[in-house]
Amino acid sequence: MSANFSVSEENYIKAIYHIQQSVDTVSTNALAEQLKTKPASVTDMLKKLKTKKLLHYEPYQGVRLTAEGRKLALGIVRKHRLWEFFLVEKLQFGWDEVHEVAEELEHISSKKLIDKLDAYLDFPRFDPHGDPIPDSSGRMAAQQQINLIDLPLNTPAEVCSVGSQSAELLELLTHKQISIGTRLEVKKQFGFDHSIEIRVKNQPAFTISQQLAQVLFVKRV
Amino acid sequence: MSANFSVSEENYIKAIYHIQQSVDTVSTNALAEQLKTKPASVTDMLKKLKTKKLLHYEPYQGVRLTAEGRKLALGIVRKHRLWEFFLVEKLQFGWDEVHEVAEELEHISSKKLIDKLDAYLDFPRFDPHGDPIPDSSGRMAAQQQINLIDLPLNTPAEVCSVGSQSAELLELLTHKQISIGTRLEVKKQFGFDHSIEIRVKNQPAFTISQQLAQVLFVKRV
DNA sequence: AAATTATTTTAGGCAAATCTAAATTTTATT
DNA sequence: AATAAAATTTAGATTTGCCTAAAATAATTT
Ligand SMILES: [Mn+2]
Ligand SMILES: [Mn+2]
Ligand SMILES: [Mn+2]
Ligand SMILES: [Mn+2]
């Protein structure tokens, strides 16, 4: 029961899982880009993971996780998000500095460890970026985040994650005084450049670009 | 600054450090046994670690850590013991089930993580087995444990670790009602078979074999 | 439909970490 | 000192995960 997979294999499975959230079938190139590796290396790994029955793969046809592959992916996502929660809630990390560390911690194999950590943290349902945490049987709450672009007018919402951690984005967010937890609503949408006008608390409304809105994720409050 | 070492390299460095606690220079065979690998593999790795200046090695001469190697070893030992403390104190693991998990956790690379964990745990000085935890600059308390064989007569002491976790040993300890934290003193030593008579609390004294005494470590209280 | 372009796979190679078997060196014993 | 035994190293393979360059296939454009 429950084989042991390498860090590389786990990273592939998790990446496929994430890409499958938006497309049905995952291409070799998409995986190579996500994993910062080359398409030829991806093909090699796909052949191996197929023999391990973690995914469906036919040459040139792209790839989809099997039920078993999805189960493995959910286990890794669970570990990743629980560790992120731990780092922020207990160790006082900032939400923008936990990802890389969790990228390593998610590969610690002990199931007992992660279940005890879950209990210690009091079974959190969302990680510091607002993403739902699968429970020990792989179930999780529906994604509550939507892109700021898709938030209807005059609907109060709260920023719960950002789609990038680049220094340039963080600089802009700092200047605009937007951070995780900021309450806002959209007052106007401009079709010409897809910029939107938002209002934070009772301050005067201001405009943000399409590019910025696209990396902001919010949930209704 | 501060290069990045593989899990394998780190395990070798830590093993050499531990063996050097009892002998000055570490043999290829001793390392192979400790790491459950073959002497030929050890030789390969020693050549590599030598080029990385972590140890002094001349063919057939055995091996000793350099200052840099020792520093790396202390960092790994620090991580191992802090994680063990975390697992026992926060996650309610038993002291006898933390070693394997810590064996993985000790290779998580973030220095910030380990320093924040240290602070969160309130800078513990000893791990659940009574072994001292190096601080962030590599300093640690002197080893306070001594072998039960070496405890003088009529000196109150407390069991703080056992030299093995075999099921057979644990069965015997359970039967004798000895566990981590048990207070005892040695009442008699028998030269013939090196068995010793000990007394736990106010119960009647009883005898334990040399083999058992040799795997029990205590500190004076 | 043919040609061009993009995607994906194959072929061949490399570095890390391991192994077995054979050769070498050191240590212990006669 | 010579021999036997033990420890260690070398030689040659293997597996994993990655790479580049070339070939094959699929998708798009003319
Ligand atoms: Mn990872
Ligand atoms: Mn997250
Ligand atoms: Mn280890
Ligand atoms: Mn310990």
Short mmCIF file of C-alpha atoms (C1' of nucleotides) and ligand atoms in Angstrom, two decimals:
data_model
loop_
_atom_site.label_atom_id
_atom_site.label_comp_id
_atom_site.label_asym_id
_atom_site.label_seq_id
_atom_site.Cartn_x
_atom_site.Cartn_y
_atom_site.Cartn_z
CA MET A 1 0.00 0.00 0.00
CA SER A 2 0.84 3.65 -0.58
CA ALA A 3 4.07 3.57 -2.57
CA ASN A 4 6.87 6.02 -2.15
CA PHE A 5 7.43 8.65 -4.80
CA SER A 6 10.45 10.82 -5.48
CA VAL A 7 10.42 14.59 -5.02
CA SER A 8 10.53 14.95 -8.81
CA GLU A 9 7.61 12.64 -9.38
CA GLU A 10 5.57 14.47 -6.76
CA ASN A 11 6.35 17.84 -8.32
CA TYR A 12 5.16 16.57 -11.71
CA ILE A 13 1.93 15.17 -10.29
CA LYS A 14 1.18 18.37 -8.42
CA ALA A 15 1.90 20.52 -11.47
CA ILE A 16 -0.39 18.41 -13.64
CA TYR A 17 -3.11 18.69 -11.01
CA HIS A 18 -2.84 22.47 -10.96
CA ILE A 19 -2.83 22.88 -14.73
CA GLN A 20 -5.84 20.57 -14.98
CA GLN A 21 -7.81 23.07 -12.90
CA SER A 22 -8.08 25.21 -16.01
CA VAL A 23 -7.68 22.81 -18.92
CA ASP A 24 -8.86 19.27 -19.32
CA THR A 25 -5.74 17.82 -20.80
CA VAL A 26 -2.21 18.97 -20.02
CA SER A 27 0.39 19.52 -22.74
CA THR A 28 4.05 18.61 -22.55
CA ASN A 29 5.08 22.22 -23.11
CA ALA A 30 2.80 23.57 -20.40
CA LEU A 31 4.34 21.16 -17.92
CA ALA A 32 7.86 21.95 -19.03
CA GLU A 33 7.23 25.64 -18.51
CA GLN A 34 5.63 25.20 -15.09
CA LEU A 35 8.41 22.92 -13.87
CA LYS A 36 11.18 24.98 -15.44
CA THR A 37 12.48 22.01 -17.32
CA LYS A 38 12.65 20.92 -20.97
CA PRO A 39 9.91 19.17 -22.95
CA ALA A 40 12.17 16.18 -23.60
CA SER A 41 12.57 15.66 -19.85
CA VAL A 42 8.82 15.88 -19.41
CA THR A 43 8.23 13.16 -21.98
CA ASP A 44 10.64 10.87 -20.13
CA MET A 45 8.86 11.43 -16.84
CA LEU A 46 5.38 11.01 -18.33
CA LYS A 47 6.35 7.58 -19.60
CA LYS A 48 7.52 6.63 -16.15
CA LEU A 49 4.46 8.00 -14.36
CA LYS A 50 2.24 6.16 -16.80
CA THR A 51 3.77 2.83 -15.84
CA LYS A 52 3.03 3.75 -12.24
CA LYS A 53 -0.63 4.27 -13.22
CA LEU A 54 -0.71 7.84 -11.97
CA LEU A 55 -1.77 9.29 -15.31
CA HIS A 56 -3.26 8.62 -18.72
CA TYR A 57 -0.79 9.34 -21.46
CA GLU A 58 -0.60 8.59 -25.16
CA PRO A 59 2.15 10.14 -27.27
CA TYR A 60 1.15 13.56 -28.67
CA GLN A 61 -2.19 13.37 -26.83
CA GLY A 62 -1.36 15.24 -23.65
CA VAL A 63 -1.91 13.91 -20.18
CA ARG A 64 -4.61 13.55 -17.49
CA LEU A 65 -4.31 12.26 -13.94
CA THR A 66 -5.89 8.94 -13.02
CA ALA A 67 -7.98 8.73 -9.85
CA GLU A 68 -4.87 7.49 -8.10
CA GLY A 69 -2.80 10.36 -9.47
CA ARG A 70 -5.40 12.87 -8.31
CA LYS A 71 -5.39 11.33 -4.86
CA LEU A 72 -1.63 11.66 -4.68
CA ALA A 73 -1.81 15.27 -5.92
CA LEU A 74 -4.39 16.17 -3.27
CA GLY A 75 -2.13 14.72 -0.60
CA ILE A 76 0.74 16.93 -1.74
CA VAL A 77 -1.48 20.01 -2.00
CA ARG A 78 -2.75 19.25 1.50
CA LYS A 79 0.79 19.14 2.87
CA HIS A 80 1.82 22.27 1.01
CA ARG A 81 -1.08 24.34 2.28
CA LEU A 82 -1.00 23.05 5.85
CA TRP A 83 2.69 23.86 6.12
CA GLU A 84 2.04 27.33 4.70
CA PHE A 85 -0.65 27.85 7.32
CA PHE A 86 1.73 26.68 10.03
CA LEU A 87 4.50 28.99 8.86
CA VAL A 88 2.25 32.05 8.86
CA GLU A 89 0.13 31.32 11.93
CA LYS A 90 2.71 29.82 14.25
CA LEU A 91 6.10 30.94 13.01
CA GLN A 92 5.11 34.46 11.97
CA PHE A 93 6.25 34.23 8.38
CA GLY A 94 4.74 36.71 5.95
CA TRP A 95 2.26 35.22 3.47
CA ASP A 96 4.63 36.17 0.66
CA GLU A 97 7.61 34.19 1.97
CA VAL A 98 6.12 30.78 2.70
CA HIS A 99 5.76 29.29 -0.74
CA GLU A 100 9.34 28.20 -1.33
CA VAL A 101 9.71 26.62 2.09
CA ALA A 102 6.41 24.75 1.68
CA GLU A 103 7.68 23.57 -1.69
CA GLU A 104 10.24 21.53 0.27
CA LEU A 105 8.11 20.60 3.27
CA GLU A 106 5.35 19.15 1.09
CA HIS A 107 7.63 16.19 0.31
CA ILE A 108 8.09 15.00 3.89
CA SER A 109 6.54 11.58 3.73
CA SER A 110 5.03 10.88 7.17
CA LYS A 111 1.24 10.73 7.02
CA LYS A 112 1.08 10.75 10.78
CA LEU A 113 3.05 13.99 10.83
CA ILE A 114 0.66 15.80 8.56
CA ASP A 115 -2.44 14.57 10.36
CA LYS A 116 -1.05 15.62 13.72
CA LEU A 117 -0.04 18.97 12.26
CA ASP A 118 -3.59 19.39 10.93
CA ALA A 119 -5.02 18.73 14.40
CA TYR A 120 -2.46 21.03 16.05
CA LEU A 121 -3.51 23.84 13.70
CA ASP A 122 -7.17 23.08 14.48
CA PHE A 123 -8.07 21.82 11.01
CA PRO A 124 -7.79 25.05 9.03
CA ARG A 125 -9.88 25.12 5.86
CA PHE A 126 -7.93 27.74 3.89
CA ASP A 127 -4.23 28.48 3.52
CA PRO A 128 -2.72 31.98 3.87
CA HIS A 129 -3.44 32.68 0.19
CA GLY A 130 -7.12 31.78 0.50
CA ASP A 131 -6.76 28.39 -1.17
CA PRO A 132 -8.76 25.51 0.35
CA ILE A 133 -6.89 22.79 2.25
CA PRO A 134 -7.88 19.18 1.46
CA ASP A 135 -8.73 17.11 4.54
CA SER A 136 -7.11 13.77 5.24
CA SER A 137 -9.42 12.03 2.79
CA GLY A 138 -8.84 14.59 0.04
CA ARG A 139 -12.04 16.61 0.39
CA MET A 140 -11.90 20.36 0.51
CA ALA A 141 -14.09 23.44 0.39
CA ALA A 142 -14.87 24.96 -2.98
CA GLN A 143 -12.51 27.61 -4.17
CA GLN A 144 -13.99 30.88 -2.92
CA GLN A 145 -11.60 33.16 -4.67
CA ILE A 146 -12.50 34.91 -7.86
CA ASN A 147 -10.46 37.21 -10.00
CA LEU A 148 -11.02 40.89 -9.26
CA ILE A 149 -11.84 41.29 -12.96
CA ASP A 150 -14.89 39.06 -12.40
CA LEU A 151 -16.19 40.71 -9.22
CA PRO A 152 -19.59 42.33 -9.87
CA LEU A 153 -20.03 46.05 -9.24
CA ASN A 154 -20.67 47.29 -5.69
CA THR A 155 -20.04 43.90 -4.09
CA PRO A 156 -17.94 44.07 -0.92
CA ALA A 157 -14.99 41.70 -1.11
CA GLU A 158 -11.66 41.03 0.52
CA VAL A 159 -8.29 40.50 -1.13
CA CYS A 160 -7.14 36.99 -0.29
CA SER A 161 -4.28 36.30 -2.65
CA VAL A 162 -2.13 37.64 -5.44
CA GLY A 163 -1.09 35.75 -8.54
CA SER A 164 2.59 36.64 -8.36
CA GLN A 165 5.18 37.61 -5.77
CA SER A 166 7.42 39.72 -7.99
CA ALA A 167 9.14 42.65 -6.32
CA GLU A 168 7.55 44.98 -8.86
CA LEU A 169 4.05 43.80 -8.00
CA LEU A 170 4.70 44.07 -4.29
CA GLU A 171 6.02 47.60 -4.79
CA LEU A 172 2.86 48.61 -6.60
CA LEU A 173 0.62 46.98 -3.99
CA THR A 174 2.46 48.73 -1.20
CA HIS A 175 2.07 52.09 -2.94
CA LYS A 176 -1.65 51.55 -3.50
CA GLN A 177 -1.98 50.28 0.07
CA ILE A 178 -3.48 46.99 -1.01
CA SER A 179 -2.59 43.84 0.88
CA ILE A 180 -4.10 40.49 1.85
CA GLY A 181 -7.24 41.26 3.83
CA THR A 182 -7.94 44.66 2.25
CA ARG A 183 -11.69 45.24 1.86
CA LEU A 184 -12.81 46.81 -1.36
CA GLU A 185 -15.56 47.03 -3.94
CA VAL A 186 -15.55 47.72 -7.66
CA LYS A 187 -17.33 50.96 -8.60
CA LYS A 188 -16.82 51.10 -12.37
CA GLN A 189 -15.48 48.97 -15.20
CA PHE A 190 -14.02 50.59 -18.31
CA GLY A 191 -14.37 48.54 -21.44
CA PHE A 192 -11.80 50.50 -23.38
CA ASP A 193 -8.74 49.30 -21.47
CA HIS A 194 -10.44 46.98 -18.97
CA SER A 195 -9.23 49.15 -16.13
CA ILE A 196 -11.50 49.25 -13.10
CA GLU A 197 -12.26 51.81 -10.44
CA ILE A 198 -12.23 50.45 -6.91
CA ARG A 199 -12.94 51.89 -3.50
CA VAL A 200 -11.04 50.81 -0.38
CA LYS A 201 -12.90 51.43 2.88
CA ASN A 202 -14.15 55.03 2.84
CA GLN A 203 -11.26 56.46 0.92
CA PRO A 204 -11.82 58.09 -2.45
CA ALA A 205 -12.11 55.64 -5.34
CA PHE A 206 -9.13 55.12 -7.63
CA THR A 207 -8.37 53.26 -10.81
CA ILE A 208 -6.23 50.20 -11.32
CA SER A 209 -5.07 48.66 -14.57
CA GLN A 210 -6.29 45.45 -16.12
CA GLN A 211 -2.87 43.92 -15.55
CA LEU A 212 -3.05 44.61 -11.84
CA ALA A 213 -6.69 43.49 -11.48
CA GLN A 214 -5.81 40.20 -13.15
CA VAL A 215 -3.39 39.20 -10.44
CA LEU A 216 -5.69 40.12 -7.56
CA PHE A 217 -7.98 37.44 -6.16
CA VAL A 218 -10.81 38.28 -3.80
CA LYS A 219 -13.66 36.63 -2.00
CA ARG A 220 -17.04 38.18 -1.21
CA VAL A 221 -17.64 39.18 2.38
CA MET B 1 28.21 31.89 0.79
CA SER B 2 26.63 28.80 2.34
CA ALA B 3 26.52 26.31 -0.51
CA ASN B 4 23.75 23.82 -1.01
CA PHE B 5 24.38 20.19 -0.21
CA SER B 6 22.44 17.10 -1.23
CA VAL B 7 20.56 14.96 1.26
CA SER B 8 23.17 12.26 0.76
CA GLU B 9 26.08 14.60 1.40
CA GLU B 10 24.41 15.89 4.54
CA ASN B 11 23.79 12.38 5.83
CA TYR B 12 27.45 11.50 5.34
CA ILE B 13 28.65 14.64 7.12
CA LYS B 14 26.33 14.06 10.05
CA ALA B 15 27.33 10.41 10.33
CA ILE B 16 31.03 11.33 10.36
CA TYR B 17 30.35 13.92 13.03
CA HIS B 18 28.61 11.38 15.24
CA ILE B 19 31.25 8.70 14.83
CA GLN B 20 33.96 11.27 15.60
CA GLN B 21 32.40 11.77 19.03
CA SER B 22 33.97 8.47 20.05
CA VAL B 23 36.94 8.01 17.72
CA ASP B 24 39.32 10.54 16.30
CA THR B 25 39.39 9.30 12.77
CA VAL B 26 36.52 7.60 10.99
CA SER B 27 36.99 4.45 8.91
CA THR B 28 35.31 3.68 5.63
CA ASN B 29 33.71 0.55 7.05
CA ALA B 30 32.31 2.32 10.10
CA LEU B 31 30.65 4.86 7.84
CA ALA B 32 29.31 2.20 5.50
CA GLU B 33 27.74 0.39 8.41
CA GLN B 34 26.20 3.51 9.91
CA LEU B 35 24.77 4.66 6.58
CA LYS B 36 23.67 1.19 5.55
CA THR B 37 25.61 1.39 2.34
CA LYS B 38 28.69 -0.33 0.89
CA PRO B 39 32.32 0.66 1.52
CA ALA B 40 32.85 1.30 -2.20
CA SER B 41 30.07 3.87 -2.19
CA VAL B 42 31.60 5.53 0.84
CA THR B 43 34.95 5.90 -0.87
CA ASP B 44 33.29 7.60 -3.83
CA MET B 45 31.51 10.07 -1.59
CA LEU B 46 34.59 10.80 0.52
CA LYS B 47 36.48 11.83 -2.60
CA LYS B 48 33.68 14.19 -3.50
CA LEU B 49 33.36 15.69 -0.03
CA LYS B 50 37.10 16.22 0.06
CA THR B 51 36.96 18.40 -3.05
CA LYS B 52 34.25 20.39 -1.29
CA LYS B 53 36.66 20.88 1.63
CA LEU B 54 34.30 19.41 4.17
CA LEU B 55 36.75 16.77 5.31
CA HIS B 56 40.36 15.63 5.43
CA TYR B 57 40.82 12.40 3.54
CA GLU B 58 43.79 10.47 2.27
CA PRO B 59 43.29 7.00 0.80
CA TYR B 60 43.45 4.26 3.46
CA GLN B 61 43.89 6.89 6.19
CA GLY B 62 40.31 7.35 7.33
CA VAL B 63 38.56 10.68 7.50
CA ARG B 64 38.11 13.75 9.79
CA LEU B 65 35.81 16.72 9.34
CA THR B 66 37.31 20.12 8.60
CA ALA B 67 36.11 23.14 10.58
CA GLU B 68 33.72 23.82 7.76
CA GLY B 69 32.47 20.24 7.77
CA ARG B 70 31.92 20.38 11.52
CA LYS B 71 29.95 23.58 11.13
CA LEU B 72 27.73 21.96 8.53
CA ALA B 73 27.27 18.90 10.75
CA LEU B 74 26.25 21.05 13.71
CA GLY B 75 23.66 22.79 11.55
CA ILE B 76 22.12 19.46 10.59
CA VAL B 77 22.20 18.17 14.17
CA ARG B 78 20.53 21.42 15.24
CA LYS B 79 17.74 20.94 12.75
CA HIS B 80 17.30 17.29 13.62
CA ARG B 81 17.00 17.90 17.35
CA LEU B 82 14.82 21.00 17.09
CA TRP B 83 12.37 19.15 14.87
CA GLU B 84 12.34 16.23 17.33
CA PHE B 85 11.56 18.65 20.12
CA PHE B 86 8.76 20.18 18.06
CA LEU B 87 7.26 16.80 17.25
CA VAL B 88 7.18 15.72 20.88
CA GLU B 89 6.27 19.00 22.55
CA LYS B 90 3.81 20.42 20.05
CA LEU B 91 2.52 17.52 18.02
CA GLN B 92 2.36 14.96 20.82
CA PHE B 93 4.57 12.36 19.19
CA GLY B 94 6.18 9.78 21.45
CA TRP B 95 9.95 10.17 21.93
CA ASP B 96 10.42 6.80 20.28
CA GLU B 97 8.69 7.72 17.01
CA VAL B 98 10.32 11.03 16.09
CA HIS B 99 13.71 9.97 14.83
CA GLU B 100 12.75 8.86 11.34
CA VAL B 101 10.63 11.91 10.65
CA ALA B 102 13.42 14.20 11.88
CA GLU B 103 15.77 12.34 9.57
CA GLU B 104 13.81 13.88 6.70
CA LEU B 105 13.02 17.26 8.23
CA GLU B 106 16.70 17.92 9.00
CA HIS B 107 17.31 18.45 5.28
CA ILE B 108 14.87 21.32 4.79
CA SER B 109 17.20 24.11 3.78
CA SER B 110 15.66 27.35 5.05
CA LYS B 111 17.81 28.90 7.77
CA LYS B 112 15.06 31.35 8.55
CA LEU B 113 12.68 28.47 9.15
CA ILE B 114 14.89 26.81 11.68
CA ASP B 115 15.65 30.01 13.55
CA LYS B 116 11.96 30.89 13.76
CA LEU B 117 11.17 27.36 14.88
CA ASP B 118 13.84 27.70 17.57
CA ALA B 119 12.25 30.91 18.84
CA TYR B 120 8.75 29.42 18.67
CA LEU B 121 9.90 26.52 20.83
CA ASP B 122 11.52 28.99 23.24
CA PHE B 123 15.10 27.98 22.52
CA PRO B 124 15.12 24.49 23.99
CA ARG B 125 18.55 23.25 25.07
CA PHE B 126 17.94 19.50 24.95
CA ASP B 127 16.00 17.26 22.58
CA PRO B 128 13.53 14.58 23.71
CA HIS B 129 16.37 12.08 24.07
CA GLY B 130 18.41 14.35 26.31
CA ASP B 131 20.87 15.35 23.60
CA PRO B 132 21.93 19.01 23.54
CA ILE B 133 20.66 21.25 20.74
CA PRO B 134 23.26 23.52 19.07
CA ASP B 135 22.25 27.17 18.93
CA SER B 136 22.27 29.15 15.70
CA SER B 137 26.02 29.67 15.93
CA GLY B 138 26.71 26.01 16.63
CA ARG B 139 27.28 26.20 20.38
CA MET B 140 25.56 23.76 22.69
CA ALA B 141 25.52 22.55 26.29
CA ALA B 142 27.81 19.70 27.24
CA GLN B 143 26.37 16.25 26.97
CA GLN B 144 24.85 15.50 30.36
CA GLN B 145 23.99 11.92 29.71
CA ILE B 146 26.12 9.09 30.96
CA ASN B 147 25.72 5.40 30.49
CA LEU B 148 23.95 3.68 33.37
CA ILE B 149 26.99 1.40 33.60
CA ASP B 150 29.05 4.46 34.59
CA LEU B 151 26.63 5.91 37.17
CA PRO B 152 28.20 5.82 40.64
CA LEU B 153 26.41 3.93 43.42
CA ASN B 154 23.56 5.62 45.28
CA THR B 155 23.43 8.61 42.99
CA PRO B 156 19.90 9.67 42.06
CA ALA B 157 19.51 9.91 38.30
CA GLU B 158 16.84 10.03 35.64
CA VAL B 159 16.59 7.97 32.46
CA CYS B 160 16.81 10.34 29.54
CA SER B 161 17.41 8.14 26.53
CA VAL B 162 17.85 4.62 25.28
CA GLY B 163 20.43 3.46 22.78
CA SER B 164 18.03 1.52 20.58
CA GLN B 165 14.38 1.45 19.68
CA SER B 166 14.03 -2.22 18.91
CA ALA B 167 10.68 -3.78 19.74
CA GLU B 168 12.45 -6.30 21.98
CA LEU B 169 14.09 -3.56 24.03
CA LEU B 170 10.84 -1.64 24.33
CA GLU B 171 9.08 -4.80 25.47
CA LEU B 172 11.66 -5.35 28.20
CA LEU B 173 11.51 -1.71 29.32
CA THR B 174 7.73 -1.83 29.50
CA HIS B 175 7.88 -4.97 31.59
CA LYS B 176 10.43 -3.49 33.97
CA GLN B 177 8.42 -0.26 34.03
CA ILE B 178 11.36 1.82 32.94
CA SER B 179 10.78 4.76 30.60
CA ILE B 180 12.19 8.17 29.79
CA GLY B 181 11.99 10.20 33.00
CA THR B 182 12.15 7.24 35.38
CA ARG B 183 14.13 8.12 38.54
CA LEU B 184 16.48 5.48 39.83
CA GLU B 185 19.75 4.82 41.56
CA VAL B 186 22.26 2.00 41.36
CA LYS B 187 22.53 0.00 44.57
CA LYS B 188 25.05 -2.70 43.62
CA GLN B 189 27.37 -3.63 40.79
CA PHE B 190 28.30 -7.27 40.17
CA GLY B 191 31.69 -7.78 38.61
CA PHE B 192 31.03 -11.34 37.57
CA ASP B 193 28.51 -10.57 34.81
CA HIS B 194 28.45 -6.76 35.08
CA SER B 195 24.80 -6.86 36.02
CA ILE B 196 23.63 -4.09 38.33
CA GLU B 197 20.97 -3.79 40.95
CA ILE B 198 18.84 -0.66 40.69
CA ARG B 199 16.04 0.83 42.69
CA VAL B 200 13.18 2.78 41.15
CA LYS B 201 11.41 5.17 43.54
CA ASN B 202 10.58 3.26 46.70
CA GLN B 203 9.97 -0.05 45.06
CA PRO B 204 12.12 -3.04 45.94
CA ALA B 205 15.46 -3.16 44.15
CA PHE B 206 15.85 -5.45 41.16
CA THR B 207 18.65 -6.56 38.89
CA ILE B 208 19.20 -5.71 35.25
CA SER B 209 21.70 -7.23 32.85
CA GLN B 210 24.83 -5.59 31.47
CA GLN B 211 23.25 -5.61 28.01
CA LEU B 212 20.29 -3.64 29.25
CA ALA B 213 22.33 -1.20 31.35
CA GLN B 214 24.50 -0.46 28.33
CA VAL B 215 21.63 0.95 26.32
CA LEU B 216 20.26 3.11 29.14
CA PHE B 217 21.47 6.68 29.44
CA VAL B 218 20.79 8.77 32.51
CA LYS B 219 21.58 12.15 33.96
CA ARG B 220 22.09 13.00 37.61
CA VAL B 221 19.26 14.88 39.27
"C1'" DA C 1 -3.58 20.50 -50.58
"C1'" DA C 2 0.97 21.91 -49.75
"C1'" DA C 3 4.01 24.24 -47.13
"C1'" DT C 4 5.33 26.23 -42.94
"C1'" DT C 5 5.45 26.36 -38.07
"C1'" DA C 6 4.81 24.54 -33.54
"C1'" DT C 7 4.75 20.67 -30.57
"C1'" DT C 8 6.33 16.44 -29.07
"C1'" DT C 9 9.15 12.45 -29.08
"C1'" DT C 10 13.48 9.87 -29.82
"C1'" DA C 11 18.44 9.27 -29.65
"C1'" DG C 12 22.42 9.75 -27.33
"C1'" DG C 13 24.86 11.69 -23.30
"C1'" DC C 14 25.93 13.35 -18.58
"C1'" DA C 15 26.16 13.70 -13.37
"C1'" DA C 16 24.81 11.82 -8.89
"C1'" DA C 17 24.57 8.02 -6.00
"C1'" DT C 18 24.51 3.54 -5.64
"C1'" DC C 19 26.06 -1.51 -6.47
"C1'" DT C 20 29.25 -6.02 -7.31
"C1'" DA C 21 33.56 -7.97 -8.28
"C1'" DA C 22 38.33 -7.54 -8.54
"C1'" DA C 23 42.63 -5.35 -7.25
"C1'" DT C 24 45.33 -3.04 -3.86
"C1'" DT C 25 46.99 -1.72 0.59
"C1'" DT C 26 47.23 -2.20 5.50
"C1'" DT C 27 47.15 -4.93 9.66
"C1'" DA C 28 47.56 -9.07 12.16
"C1'" DT C 29 49.34 -13.72 12.68
"C1'" DT C 30 52.32 -17.30 12.26
"C1'" DA D 1 59.87 -11.74 7.43
"C1'" DA D 2 56.45 -14.11 5.07
"C1'" DT D 3 51.76 -15.15 4.89
"C1'" DA D 4 46.98 -14.68 5.81
"C1'" DA D 5 43.16 -11.79 6.84
"C1'" DA D 6 40.85 -7.49 6.88
"C1'" DA D 7 40.01 -3.03 5.13
"C1'" DT D 8 39.87 -0.06 1.38
"C1'" DT D 9 39.96 1.43 -3.28
"C1'" DT D 10 39.28 0.89 -8.30
"C1'" DA D 11 36.77 -0.70 -12.36
"C1'" DG D 12 32.80 -1.18 -14.57
"C1'" DA D 13 27.50 -1.13 -14.29
"C1'" DT D 14 22.92 0.57 -13.15
"C1'" DT D 15 19.11 3.89 -12.11
"C1'" DT D 16 17.19 8.46 -11.89
"C1'" DG D 17 16.50 12.82 -13.73
"C1'" DC D 18 18.05 15.91 -16.54
"C1'" DC D 19 20.10 17.90 -21.08
"C1'" DT D 20 20.82 19.02 -26.52
"C1'" DA D 21 20.11 17.99 -31.18
"C1'" DA D 22 17.59 15.68 -34.53
"C1'" DA D 23 13.49 13.35 -36.16
"C1'" DA D 24 8.58 12.74 -36.18
"C1'" DT D 25 3.97 14.30 -35.77
"C1'" DA D 26 0.26 17.73 -35.44
"C1'" DA D 27 -1.60 22.24 -36.25
"C1'" DT D 28 -1.79 26.41 -38.91
"C1'" DT D 29 -1.27 29.23 -42.81
"C1'" DT D 30 -0.97 30.12 -47.43
MN MN E 1 7.88 20.68 -4.24
MN MN E 2 -0.71 28.74 -0.86
MN MN E 3 18.75 12.50 7.19
MN MN E 4 17.36 12.86 19.31
#
